JSON list of C-alpha atoms in Angstrom, two decimals:
[
{"chain": "A", "resi": 293, "resn": "UNK", "atom": "CA", "xyz": [-140.45, 2.26, 66.28]},
{"chain": "A", "resi": 294, "resn": "UNK", "atom": "CA", "xyz": [-142.08, 1.42, 62.95]},
{"chain": "A", "resi": 295, "resn": "UNK", "atom": "CA", "xyz": [-145.53, -0.11, 63.35]},
{"chain": "A", "resi": 296, "resn": "UNK", "atom": "CA", "xyz": [-146.99, -2.32, 60.58]},
{"chain": "A", "resi": 297, "resn": "UNK", "atom": "CA", "xyz": [-150.51, -1.39, 59.48]},
{"chain": "A", "resi": 298, "resn": "UNK", "atom": "CA", "xyz": [-153.08, -3.10, 61.69]},
{"chain": "A", "resi": 299, "resn": "UNK", "atom": "CA", "xyz": [-155.61, -3.54, 58.90]},
{"chain": "A", "resi": 300, "resn": "UNK", "atom": "CA", "xyz": [-153.16, -5.60, 56.85]},
{"chain": "A", "resi": 301, "resn": "UNK", "atom": "CA", "xyz": [-151.97, -7.57, 59.87]},
{"chain": "A", "resi": 302, "resn": "UNK", "atom": "CA", "xyz": [-155.51, -8.66, 60.62]},
{"chain": "A", "resi": 303, "resn": "UNK", "atom": "CA", "xyz": [-156.26, -9.58, 57.02]},
{"chain": "A", "resi": 304, "resn": "UNK", "atom": "CA", "xyz": [-154.79, -13.06, 57.28]},
{"chain": "A", "resi": 305, "resn": "UNK", "atom": "CA", "xyz": [-152.17, -14.92, 59.29]},
{"chain": "A", "resi": 306, "resn": "UNK", "atom": "CA", "xyz": [-150.84, -17.10, 56.49]},
{"chain": "A", "resi": 307, "resn": "UNK", "atom": "CA", "xyz": [-147.52, -17.79, 54.85]},
{"chain": "A", "resi": 308, "resn": "UNK", "atom": "CA", "xyz": [-146.98, -15.32, 52.03]},
{"chain": "A", "resi": 309, "resn": "UNK", "atom": "CA", "xyz": [-145.35, -15.84, 48.66]},
{"chain": "A", "resi": 310, "resn": "UNK", "atom": "CA", "xyz": [-141.96, -15.11, 50.20]},
{"chain": "A", "resi": 311, "resn": "UNK", "atom": "CA", "xyz": [-139.48, -17.96, 49.84]},
{"chain": "A", "resi": 312, "resn": "UNK", "atom": "CA", "xyz": [-139.19, -19.93, 53.08]},
{"chain": "A", "resi": 313, "resn": "UNK", "atom": "CA", "xyz": [-136.70, -22.64, 53.94]},
{"chain": "A", "resi": 314, "resn": "UNK", "atom": "CA", "xyz": [-136.86, -24.81, 57.07]},
{"chain": "A", "resi": 315, "resn": "UNK", "atom": "CA", "xyz": [-134.31, -26.98, 58.82]},
{"chain": "A", "resi": 316, "resn": "UNK", "atom": "CA", "xyz": [-135.68, -29.91, 60.83]},
{"chain": "A", "resi": 317, "resn": "UNK", "atom": "CA", "xyz": [-133.26, -31.51, 63.26]},
{"chain": "A", "resi": 318, "resn": "UNK", "atom": "CA", "xyz": [-133.39, -34.99, 64.73]},
{"chain": "A", "resi": 319, "resn": "UNK", "atom": "CA", "xyz": [-133.17, -35.29, 68.50]},
{"chain": "A", "resi": 320, "resn": "UNK", "atom": "CA", "xyz": [-132.75, -38.23, 70.85]},
{"chain": "A", "resi": 321, "resn": "UNK", "atom": "CA", "xyz": [-135.82, -38.94, 73.00]},
{"chain": "A", "resi": 322, "resn": "UNK", "atom": "CA", "xyz": [-135.38, -38.69, 76.76]},
{"chain": "A", "resi": 323, "resn": "UNK", "atom": "CA", "xyz": [-135.65, -41.80, 78.90]},
{"chain": "A", "resi": 324, "resn": "UNK", "atom": "CA", "xyz": [-137.98, -42.18, 81.87]},
{"chain": "A", "resi": 325, "resn": "UNK", "atom": "CA", "xyz": [-141.40, -42.02, 80.23]},
{"chain": "A", "resi": 326, "resn": "UNK", "atom": "CA", "xyz": [-143.70, -44.58, 78.68]},
{"chain": "A", "resi": 327, "resn": "UNK", "atom": "CA", "xyz": [-143.19, -45.32, 74.98]},
{"chain": "A", "resi": 328, "resn": "UNK", "atom": "CA", "xyz": [-146.47, -43.86, 73.69]},
{"chain": "A", "resi": 329, "resn": "UNK", "atom": "CA", "xyz": [-147.87, -40.37, 73.95]},
{"chain": "A", "resi": 330, "resn": "UNK", "atom": "CA", "xyz": [-150.81, -39.72, 76.26]},
{"chain": "A", "resi": 331, "resn": "UNK", "atom": "CA", "xyz": [-153.79, -37.42, 76.27]},
{"chain": "A", "resi": 332, "resn": "UNK", "atom": "CA", "xyz": [-153.34, -34.06, 77.95]},
{"chain": "A", "resi": 333, "resn": "UNK", "atom": "CA", "xyz": [-153.46, -34.47, 81.74]},
{"chain": "A", "resi": 334, "resn": "UNK", "atom": "CA", "xyz": [-156.36, -33.28, 83.87]},
{"chain": "A", "resi": 335, "resn": "UNK", "atom": "CA", "xyz": [-155.72, -30.54, 86.34]},
{"chain": "A", "resi": 336, "resn": "UNK", "atom": "CA", "xyz": [-153.93, -27.25, 85.92]},
{"chain": "A", "resi": 337, "resn": "UNK", "atom": "CA", "xyz": [-150.83, -26.73, 83.79]},
{"chain": "A", "resi": 338, "resn": "UNK", "atom": "CA", "xyz": [-149.08, -23.42, 84.47]},
{"chain": "A", "resi": 339, "resn": "UNK", "atom": "CA", "xyz": [-146.22, -21.73, 82.62]},
{"chain": "A", "resi": 340, "resn": "UNK", "atom": "CA", "xyz": [-144.24, -18.98, 84.35]},
{"chain": "A", "resi": 341, "resn": "UNK", "atom": "CA", "xyz": [-141.57, -16.76, 82.80]},
{"chain": "A", "resi": 342, "resn": "UNK", "atom": "CA", "xyz": [-138.42, -17.49, 84.83]},
{"chain": "A", "resi": 343, "resn": "UNK", "atom": "CA", "xyz": [-136.27, -15.03, 82.88]},
{"chain": "A", "resi": 344, "resn": "UNK", "atom": "CA", "xyz": [-136.27, -13.07, 79.63]},
{"chain": "A", "resi": 345, "resn": "UNK", "atom": "CA", "xyz": [-133.14, -11.68, 78.02]},
{"chain": "A", "resi": 346, "resn": "UNK", "atom": "CA", "xyz": [-132.22, -10.20, 74.67]},
{"chain": "A", "resi": 347, "resn": "UNK", "atom": "CA", "xyz": [-132.44, -7.14, 72.47]},
{"chain": "A", "resi": 348, "resn": "UNK", "atom": "CA", "xyz": [-135.83, -8.24, 71.12]},
{"chain": "A", "resi": 349, "resn": "UNK", "atom": "CA", "xyz": [-137.59, -8.82, 74.43]},
{"chain": "A", "resi": 350, "resn": "UNK", "atom": "CA", "xyz": [-137.00, -6.49, 77.33]},
{"chain": "A", "resi": 351, "resn": "UNK", "atom": "CA", "xyz": [-138.32, -7.72, 80.70]},
{"chain": "A", "resi": 352, "resn": "UNK", "atom": "CA", "xyz": [-142.08, -7.30, 80.68]},
{"chain": "A", "resi": 353, "resn": "UNK", "atom": "CA", "xyz": [-142.42, -7.46, 76.89]},
{"chain": "A", "resi": 354, "resn": "UNK", "atom": "CA", "xyz": [-143.25, -11.20, 76.69]},
{"chain": "A", "resi": 355, "resn": "UNK", "atom": "CA", "xyz": [-146.41, -12.75, 78.14]},
{"chain": "A", "resi": 356, "resn": "UNK", "atom": "CA", "xyz": [-147.42, -16.43, 78.44]},
{"chain": "A", "resi": 357, "resn": "UNK", "atom": "CA", "xyz": [-150.84, -18.12, 78.57]},
{"chain": "A", "resi": 358, "resn": "UNK", "atom": "CA", "xyz": [-151.82, -21.81, 78.61]},
{"chain": "A", "resi": 359, "resn": "UNK", "atom": "CA", "xyz": [-154.71, -23.22, 76.55]},
{"chain": "A", "resi": 360, "resn": "UNK", "atom": "CA", "xyz": [-157.68, -24.33, 78.65]},
{"chain": "A", "resi": 361, "resn": "UNK", "atom": "CA", "xyz": [-157.33, -27.94, 77.45]},
{"chain": "A", "resi": 362, "resn": "UNK", "atom": "CA", "xyz": [-153.57, -28.08, 78.29]},
{"chain": "A", "resi": 363, "resn": "UNK", "atom": "CA", "xyz": [-152.74, -28.74, 74.64]},
{"chain": "A", "resi": 364, "resn": "UNK", "atom": "CA", "xyz": [-150.54, -25.69, 74.07]},
{"chain": "A", "resi": 365, "resn": "UNK", "atom": "CA", "xyz": [-149.27, -22.40, 75.39]},
{"chain": "A", "resi": 366, "resn": "UNK", "atom": "CA", "xyz": [-148.99, -18.96, 73.88]},
{"chain": "A", "resi": 367, "resn": "UNK", "atom": "CA", "xyz": [-146.11, -16.51, 74.06]},
{"chain": "A", "resi": 368, "resn": "UNK", "atom": "CA", "xyz": [-146.91, -12.96, 72.97]},
{"chain": "A", "resi": 369, "resn": "UNK", "atom": "CA", "xyz": [-144.11, -10.49, 72.21]},
{"chain": "A", "resi": 370, "resn": "UNK", "atom": "CA", "xyz": [-144.84, -6.76, 72.14]},
{"chain": "A", "resi": 371, "resn": "UNK", "atom": "CA", "xyz": [-141.52, -5.27, 70.95]},
{"chain": "A", "resi": 372, "resn": "UNK", "atom": "CA", "xyz": [-139.80, -7.92, 68.84]},
{"chain": "A", "resi": 373, "resn": "UNK", "atom": "CA", "xyz": [-138.73, -6.24, 65.56]},
{"chain": "A", "resi": 374, "resn": "UNK", "atom": "CA", "xyz": [-135.58, -6.12, 63.39]},
{"chain": "A", "resi": 375, "resn": "UNK", "atom": "CA", "xyz": [-135.14, -3.37, 60.79]},
{"chain": "A", "resi": 376, "resn": "UNK", "atom": "CA", "xyz": [-132.54, -2.24, 58.26]},
{"chain": "A", "resi": 377, "resn": "UNK", "atom": "CA", "xyz": [-132.07, 0.58, 55.74]},
{"chain": "A", "resi": 378, "resn": "UNK", "atom": "CA", "xyz": [-133.45, 4.09, 55.73]},
{"chain": "A", "resi": 379, "resn": "UNK", "atom": "CA", "xyz": [-130.86, 5.35, 58.18]},
{"chain": "A", "resi": 380, "resn": "UNK", "atom": "CA", "xyz": [-131.69, 2.76, 60.87]},
{"chain": "A", "resi": 381, "resn": "UNK", "atom": "CA", "xyz": [-128.74, 1.88, 63.12]},
{"chain": "A", "resi": 382, "resn": "UNK", "atom": "CA", "xyz": [-126.90, -1.30, 62.12]},
{"chain": "A", "resi": 383, "resn": "UNK", "atom": "CA", "xyz": [-127.63, -2.81, 65.57]},
{"chain": "A", "resi": 384, "resn": "UNK", "atom": "CA", "xyz": [-131.35, -2.82, 64.72]},
{"chain": "A", "resi": 385, "resn": "UNK", "atom": "CA", "xyz": [-130.80, -5.41, 61.99]},
{"chain": "A", "resi": 386, "resn": "UNK", "atom": "CA", "xyz": [-130.48, -8.32, 64.44]},
{"chain": "A", "resi": 387, "resn": "UNK", "atom": "CA", "xyz": [-132.69, -8.93, 67.46]},
{"chain": "A", "resi": 388, "resn": "UNK", "atom": "CA", "xyz": [-132.71, -11.95, 69.75]},
{"chain": "A", "resi": 389, "resn": "UNK", "atom": "CA", "xyz": [-134.66, -13.30, 72.70]},
{"chain": "A", "resi": 390, "resn": "UNK", "atom": "CA", "xyz": [-133.83, -16.04, 75.21]},
{"chain": "A", "resi": 391, "resn": "UNK", "atom": "CA", "xyz": [-136.96, -16.97, 77.09]},
{"chain": "A", "resi": 392, "resn": "UNK", "atom": "CA", "xyz": [-136.70, -19.36, 80.03]},
{"chain": "A", "resi": 393, "resn": "UNK", "atom": "CA", "xyz": [-140.01, -20.91, 81.10]},
{"chain": "A", "resi": 394, "resn": "UNK", "atom": "CA", "xyz": [-140.95, -22.83, 84.21]},
{"chain": "A", "resi": 395, "resn": "UNK", "atom": "CA", "xyz": [-143.64, -25.35, 83.24]},
{"chain": "A", "resi": 396, "resn": "UNK", "atom": "CA", "xyz": [-145.67, -26.82, 86.12]},
{"chain": "A", "resi": 397, "resn": "UNK", "atom": "CA", "xyz": [-147.30, -30.12, 85.15]},
{"chain": "A", "resi": 398, "resn": "UNK", "atom": "CA", "xyz": [-149.57, -32.52, 87.10]},
{"chain": "A", "resi": 399, "resn": "UNK", "atom": "CA", "xyz": [-147.81, -35.26, 89.04]},
{"chain": "A", "resi": 400, "resn": "UNK", "atom": "CA", "xyz": [-147.11, -38.38, 87.00]},
{"chain": "A", "resi": 401, "resn": "UNK", "atom": "CA", "xyz": [-146.81, -36.58, 83.65]},
{"chain": "A", "resi": 402, "resn": "UNK", "atom": "CA", "xyz": [-144.03, -35.17, 81.54]},
{"chain": "A", "resi": 403, "resn": "UNK", "atom": "CA", "xyz": [-144.09, -33.14, 78.33]},
{"chain": "A", "resi": 404, "resn": "UNK", "atom": "CA", "xyz": [-142.31, -32.28, 75.10]},
{"chain": "A", "resi": 405, "resn": "UNK", "atom": "CA", "xyz": [-143.03, -29.54, 72.57]},
{"chain": "A", "resi": 406, "resn": "UNK", "atom": "CA", "xyz": [-143.89, -31.19, 69.26]},
{"chain": "A", "resi": 407, "resn": "UNK", "atom": "CA", "xyz": [-144.35, -28.18, 66.99]},
{"chain": "A", "resi": 408, "resn": "UNK", "atom": "CA", "xyz": [-144.29, -24.42, 67.11]},
{"chain": "A", "resi": 409, "resn": "UNK", "atom": "CA", "xyz": [-145.94, -21.87, 64.84]},
{"chain": "A", "resi": 410, "resn": "UNK", "atom": "CA", "xyz": [-144.48, -18.38, 64.66]},
{"chain": "A", "resi": 411, "resn": "UNK", "atom": "CA", "xyz": [-146.38, -15.42, 63.26]},
{"chain": "A", "resi": 412, "resn": "UNK", "atom": "CA", "xyz": [-145.40, -11.90, 62.41]},
{"chain": "A", "resi": 413, "resn": "UNK", "atom": "CA", "xyz": [-145.46, -9.14, 59.88]},
{"chain": "A", "resi": 414, "resn": "UNK", "atom": "CA", "xyz": [-142.83, -8.40, 57.23]},
{"chain": "A", "resi": 415, "resn": "UNK", "atom": "CA", "xyz": [-142.17, -5.31, 55.15]},
{"chain": "A", "resi": 416, "resn": "UNK", "atom": "CA", "xyz": [-139.22, -6.10, 52.88]},
{"chain": "A", "resi": 417, "resn": "UNK", "atom": "CA", "xyz": [-138.20, -3.98, 49.92]},
{"chain": "A", "resi": 418, "resn": "UNK", "atom": "CA", "xyz": [-137.31, -5.79, 46.66]},
{"chain": "A", "resi": 419, "resn": "UNK", "atom": "CA", "xyz": [-133.89, -7.38, 47.21]},
{"chain": "A", "resi": 420, "resn": "UNK", "atom": "CA", "xyz": [-134.05, -7.26, 51.04]},
{"chain": "A", "resi": 421, "resn": "UNK", "atom": "CA", "xyz": [-134.13, -10.41, 53.19]},
{"chain": "A", "resi": 422, "resn": "UNK", "atom": "CA", "xyz": [-135.52, -11.40, 56.56]},
{"chain": "A", "resi": 423, "resn": "UNK", "atom": "CA", "xyz": [-134.57, -14.38, 58.71]},
{"chain": "A", "resi": 424, "resn": "UNK", "atom": "CA", "xyz": [-136.23, -16.07, 61.68]},
{"chain": "A", "resi": 425, "resn": "UNK", "atom": "CA", "xyz": [-134.34, -18.68, 63.74]},
{"chain": "A", "resi": 426, "resn": "UNK", "atom": "CA", "xyz": [-135.20, -20.71, 66.81]},
{"chain": "A", "resi": 427, "resn": "UNK", "atom": "CA", "xyz": [-133.74, -23.45, 69.00]},
{"chain": "A", "resi": 428, "resn": "UNK", "atom": "CA", "xyz": [-135.11, -25.18, 72.08]},
{"chain": "A", "resi": 429, "resn": "UNK", "atom": "CA", "xyz": [-133.71, -27.04, 75.08]},
{"chain": "A", "resi": 430, "resn": "UNK", "atom": "CA", "xyz": [-134.38, -28.11, 78.63]},
{"chain": "A", "resi": 431, "resn": "UNK", "atom": "CA", "xyz": [-132.13, -26.73, 81.36]},
{"chain": "A", "resi": 432, "resn": "UNK", "atom": "CA", "xyz": [-128.98, -28.88, 81.60]},
{"chain": "A", "resi": 433, "resn": "UNK", "atom": "CA", "xyz": [-129.61, -30.64, 78.26]},
{"chain": "A", "resi": 434, "resn": "UNK", "atom": "CA", "xyz": [-128.20, -30.08, 74.77]},
{"chain": "A", "resi": 435, "resn": "UNK", "atom": "CA", "xyz": [-129.57, -27.26, 72.65]},
{"chain": "A", "resi": 436, "resn": "UNK", "atom": "CA", "xyz": [-131.08, -28.20, 69.30]},
{"chain": "A", "resi": 437, "resn": "UNK", "atom": "CA", "xyz": [-129.63, -26.92, 66.07]},
{"chain": "A", "resi": 438, "resn": "UNK", "atom": "CA", "xyz": [-131.27, -23.76, 64.76]},
{"chain": "A", "resi": 439, "resn": "UNK", "atom": "CA", "xyz": [-134.40, -24.14, 62.67]},
{"chain": "A", "resi": 440, "resn": "UNK", "atom": "CA", "xyz": [-134.11, -21.34, 60.10]},
{"chain": "A", "resi": 441, "resn": "UNK", "atom": "CA", "xyz": [-136.69, -19.67, 57.87]},
{"chain": "A", "resi": 442, "resn": "UNK", "atom": "CA", "xyz": [-135.75, -17.03, 55.32]},
{"chain": "A", "resi": 443, "resn": "UNK", "atom": "CA", "xyz": [-137.92, -14.51, 53.50]},
{"chain": "A", "resi": 444, "resn": "UNK", "atom": "CA", "xyz": [-137.11, -12.53, 50.36]},
{"chain": "A", "resi": 445, "resn": "UNK", "atom": "CA", "xyz": [-138.53, -9.14, 49.37]},
{"chain": "A", "resi": 446, "resn": "UNK", "atom": "CA", "xyz": [-140.69, -7.84, 48.01]},
{"chain": "A", "resi": 447, "resn": "UNK", "atom": "CA", "xyz": [-142.90, -8.64, 50.99]},
{"chain": "A", "resi": 448, "resn": "UNK", "atom": "CA", "xyz": [-145.60, -6.58, 52.69]},
{"chain": "A", "resi": 449, "resn": "UNK", "atom": "CA", "xyz": [-147.81, -9.01, 54.58]},
{"chain": "A", "resi": 450, "resn": "UNK", "atom": "CA", "xyz": [-148.26, -11.34, 57.52]},
{"chain": "A", "resi": 451, "resn": "UNK", "atom": "CA", "xyz": [-146.00, -14.38, 57.68]},
{"chain": "A", "resi": 452, "resn": "UNK", "atom": "CA", "xyz": [-146.24, -17.73, 59.46]},
{"chain": "A", "resi": 453, "resn": "UNK", "atom": "CA", "xyz": [-143.73, -20.58, 59.77]},
{"chain": "A", "resi": 454, "resn": "UNK", "atom": "CA", "xyz": [-143.71, -23.89, 61.65]},
{"chain": "A", "resi": 455, "resn": "UNK", "atom": "CA", "xyz": [-140.98, -25.85, 63.42]},
{"chain": "A", "resi": 456, "resn": "UNK", "atom": "CA", "xyz": [-141.91, -29.53, 63.73]},
{"chain": "A", "resi": 457, "resn": "UNK", "atom": "CA", "xyz": [-140.31, -32.51, 65.47]},
{"chain": "A", "resi": 458, "resn": "UNK", "atom": "CA", "xyz": [-141.39, -36.06, 64.59]},
{"chain": "A", "resi": 459, "resn": "UNK", "atom": "CA", "xyz": [-142.90, -38.17, 67.37]},
{"chain": "A", "resi": 460, "resn": "UNK", "atom": "CA", "xyz": [-139.93, -40.55, 67.32]},
{"chain": "A", "resi": 461, "resn": "UNK", "atom": "CA", "xyz": [-137.55, -37.66, 67.98]},
{"chain": "A", "resi": 462, "resn": "UNK", "atom": "CA", "xyz": [-139.39, -35.74, 70.71]},
{"chain": "A", "resi": 463, "resn": "UNK", "atom": "CA", "xyz": [-137.33, -34.72, 73.73]},
{"chain": "A", "resi": 464, "resn": "UNK", "atom": "CA", "xyz": [-139.30, -34.99, 76.96]},
{"chain": "A", "resi": 465, "resn": "UNK", "atom": "CA", "xyz": [-138.54, -33.31, 80.26]},
{"chain": "A", "resi": 466, "resn": "UNK", "atom": "CA", "xyz": [-137.06, -35.84, 82.70]},
{"chain": "A", "resi": 467, "resn": "UNK", "atom": "CA", "xyz": [-139.74, -37.39, 84.89]},
{"chain": "A", "resi": 468, "resn": "UNK", "atom": "CA", "xyz": [-139.87, -36.10, 88.43]},
{"chain": "A", "resi": 469, "resn": "UNK", "atom": "CA", "xyz": [-137.52, -33.15, 87.76]},
{"chain": "A", "resi": 470, "resn": "UNK", "atom": "CA", "xyz": [-138.27, -29.48, 87.38]},
{"chain": "A", "resi": 471, "resn": "UNK", "atom": "CA", "xyz": [-136.19, -28.07, 84.52]},
{"chain": "A", "resi": 472, "resn": "UNK", "atom": "CA", "xyz": [-136.75, -24.80, 82.72]},
{"chain": "A", "resi": 473, "resn": "UNK", "atom": "CA", "xyz": [-137.75, -24.98, 79.06]},
{"chain": "A", "resi": 474, "resn": "UNK", "atom": "CA", "xyz": [-135.65, -22.49, 77.08]},
{"chain": "A", "resi": 475, "resn": "UNK", "atom": "CA", "xyz": [-136.63, -20.88, 73.77]},
{"chain": "A", "resi": 476, "resn": "UNK", "atom": "CA", "xyz": [-133.81, -19.11, 71.94]},
{"chain": "A", "resi": 477, "resn": "UNK", "atom": "CA", "xyz": [-134.97, -17.06, 68.95]},
{"chain": "A", "resi": 478, "resn": "UNK", "atom": "CA", "xyz": [-133.44, -14.58, 66.53]},
{"chain": "A", "resi": 479, "resn": "UNK", "atom": "CA", "xyz": [-134.89, -12.16, 63.99]},
{"chain": "A", "resi": 480, "resn": "UNK", "atom": "CA", "xyz": [-132.89, -10.43, 61.23]},
{"chain": "A", "resi": 481, "resn": "UNK", "atom": "CA", "xyz": [-133.50, -7.85, 58.53]},
{"chain": "A", "resi": 482, "resn": "UNK", "atom": "CA", "xyz": [-130.92, -7.14, 55.82]},
{"chain": "A", "resi": 483, "resn": "UNK", "atom": "CA", "xyz": [-131.05, -4.56, 53.03]},
{"chain": "A", "resi": 484, "resn": "UNK", "atom": "CA", "xyz": [-129.37, -6.96, 50.58]},
{"chain": "A", "resi": 485, "resn": "UNK", "atom": "CA", "xyz": [-129.59, -5.45, 47.11]},
{"chain": "A", "resi": 486, "resn": "UNK", "atom": "CA", "xyz": [-132.55, -3.22, 47.98]},
{"chain": "A", "resi": 487, "resn": "UNK", "atom": "CA", "xyz": [-132.59, 0.58, 48.02]},
{"chain": "A", "resi": 488, "resn": "UNK", "atom": "CA", "xyz": [-130.62, 1.42, 51.18]},
{"chain": "A", "resi": 489, "resn": "UNK", "atom": "CA", "xyz": [-132.64, 4.60, 51.65]},
{"chain": "A", "resi": 490, "resn": "UNK", "atom": "CA", "xyz": [-135.79, 2.56, 52.28]},
{"chain": "A", "resi": 491, "resn": "UNK", "atom": "CA", "xyz": [-136.49, 0.70, 55.51]},
{"chain": "A", "resi": 492, "resn": "UNK", "atom": "CA", "xyz": [-137.24, -3.02, 55.62]},
{"chain": "A", "resi": 493, "resn": "UNK", "atom": "CA", "xyz": [-138.35, -4.79, 58.78]},
{"chain": "A", "resi": 494, "resn": "UNK", "atom": "CA", "xyz": [-139.56, -8.06, 60.28]},
{"chain": "A", "resi": 495, "resn": "UNK", "atom": "CA", "xyz": [-141.66, -8.41, 63.42]},
{"chain": "A", "resi": 496, "resn": "UNK", "atom": "CA", "xyz": [-142.66, -11.36, 65.59]},
{"chain": "A", "resi": 497, "resn": "UNK", "atom": "CA", "xyz": [-146.18, -10.59, 66.73]},
{"chain": "A", "resi": 498, "resn": "UNK", "atom": "CA", "xyz": [-146.83, -13.74, 68.71]},
{"chain": "A", "resi": 499, "resn": "UNK", "atom": "CA", "xyz": [-146.38, -17.47, 68.98]},
{"chain": "A", "resi": 500, "resn": "UNK", "atom": "CA", "xyz": [-150.03, -18.28, 69.40]},
{"chain": "A", "resi": 501, "resn": "UNK", "atom": "CA", "xyz": [-151.55, -21.17, 71.37]},
{"chain": "A", "resi": 502, "resn": "UNK", "atom": "CA", "xyz": [-154.68, -21.45, 69.25]},
{"chain": "A", "resi": 503, "resn": "UNK", "atom": "CA", "xyz": [-155.44, -24.74, 67.48]},
{"chain": "A", "resi": 504, "resn": "UNK", "atom": "CA", "xyz": [-153.58, -23.73, 64.33]},
{"chain": "A", "resi": 505, "resn": "UNK", "atom": "CA", "xyz": [-150.72, -21.73, 65.81]},
{"chain": "A", "resi": 506, "resn": "UNK", "atom": "CA", "xyz": [-149.12, -23.35, 68.83]},
{"chain": "A", "resi": 507, "resn": "UNK", "atom": "CA", "xyz": [-146.32, -24.29, 71.14]},
{"chain": "A", "resi": 508, "resn": "UNK", "atom": "CA", "xyz": [-148.01, -27.66, 71.11]},
{"chain": "A", "resi": 509, "resn": "UNK", "atom": "CA", "xyz": [-147.46, -30.06, 73.99]},
{"chain": "A", "resi": 510, "resn": "UNK", "atom": "CA", "xyz": [-146.99, -33.80, 73.62]},
{"chain": "A", "resi": 511, "resn": "UNK", "atom": "CA", "xyz": [-147.64, -35.63, 76.89]},
{"chain": "A", "resi": 512, "resn": "UNK", "atom": "CA", "xyz": [-146.42, -38.89, 78.42]},
{"chain": "A", "resi": 513, "resn": "UNK", "atom": "CA", "xyz": [-147.17, -40.60, 81.69]},
{"chain": "A", "resi": 514, "resn": "UNK", "atom": "CA", "xyz": [-144.18, -41.30, 83.89]},
{"chain": "A", "resi": 515, "resn": "UNK", "atom": "CA", "xyz": [-143.62, -44.83, 85.20]},
{"chain": "A", "resi": 516, "resn": "UNK", "atom": "CA", "xyz": [-144.97, -45.46, 88.71]},
{"chain": "A", "resi": 517, "resn": "UNK", "atom": "CA", "xyz": [-142.19, -45.64, 91.26]},
{"chain": "A", "resi": 518, "resn": "UNK", "atom": "CA", "xyz": [-142.40, -48.64, 93.54]}
]
């Protein structure tokens, strides 16, 4: 497996000069929660990996951690890379990952994910392209349309993109029900018009739960049952 240079990866986690396009979809908010968002709940929020499937994330290659203030969670991928050109097999040009998470929240609260920052490293030859896609849904509910970001070579740097949902369109987990939160992602590399003898690749290093790079929770309090 090709490994991007660590010194460059650590230089900066910022969006490069590659062209990026985003698609923001509008969703219908779930019923059963109060109309305004709340502060993060006290107590422990835990996120467990219920299942992981896909060519980009073998079992054991994705890890989850929750921020201490319950504002976000981090998913770290260790093997998520798509590559093309240079004799690489055609099947390596598209990788995907379906991650199903079991989110345990304090009683009386429910959550949505308001925005997500993805980070990675790209090495694209001039004329090559890379694509990152993601969609999200709760178990038993409709899947969102893909949010798509495209990169154009020449690129040899870290990349970062954000998927955002407006507060009026947030989809909250139904109150009082335990439903898995599913993250469906895809990563592509295509030689395009580049030199087919040279390898281009895109990696997803992590989706990071720090203040600037998050699967960021929005919280609501559920109505009291009488």
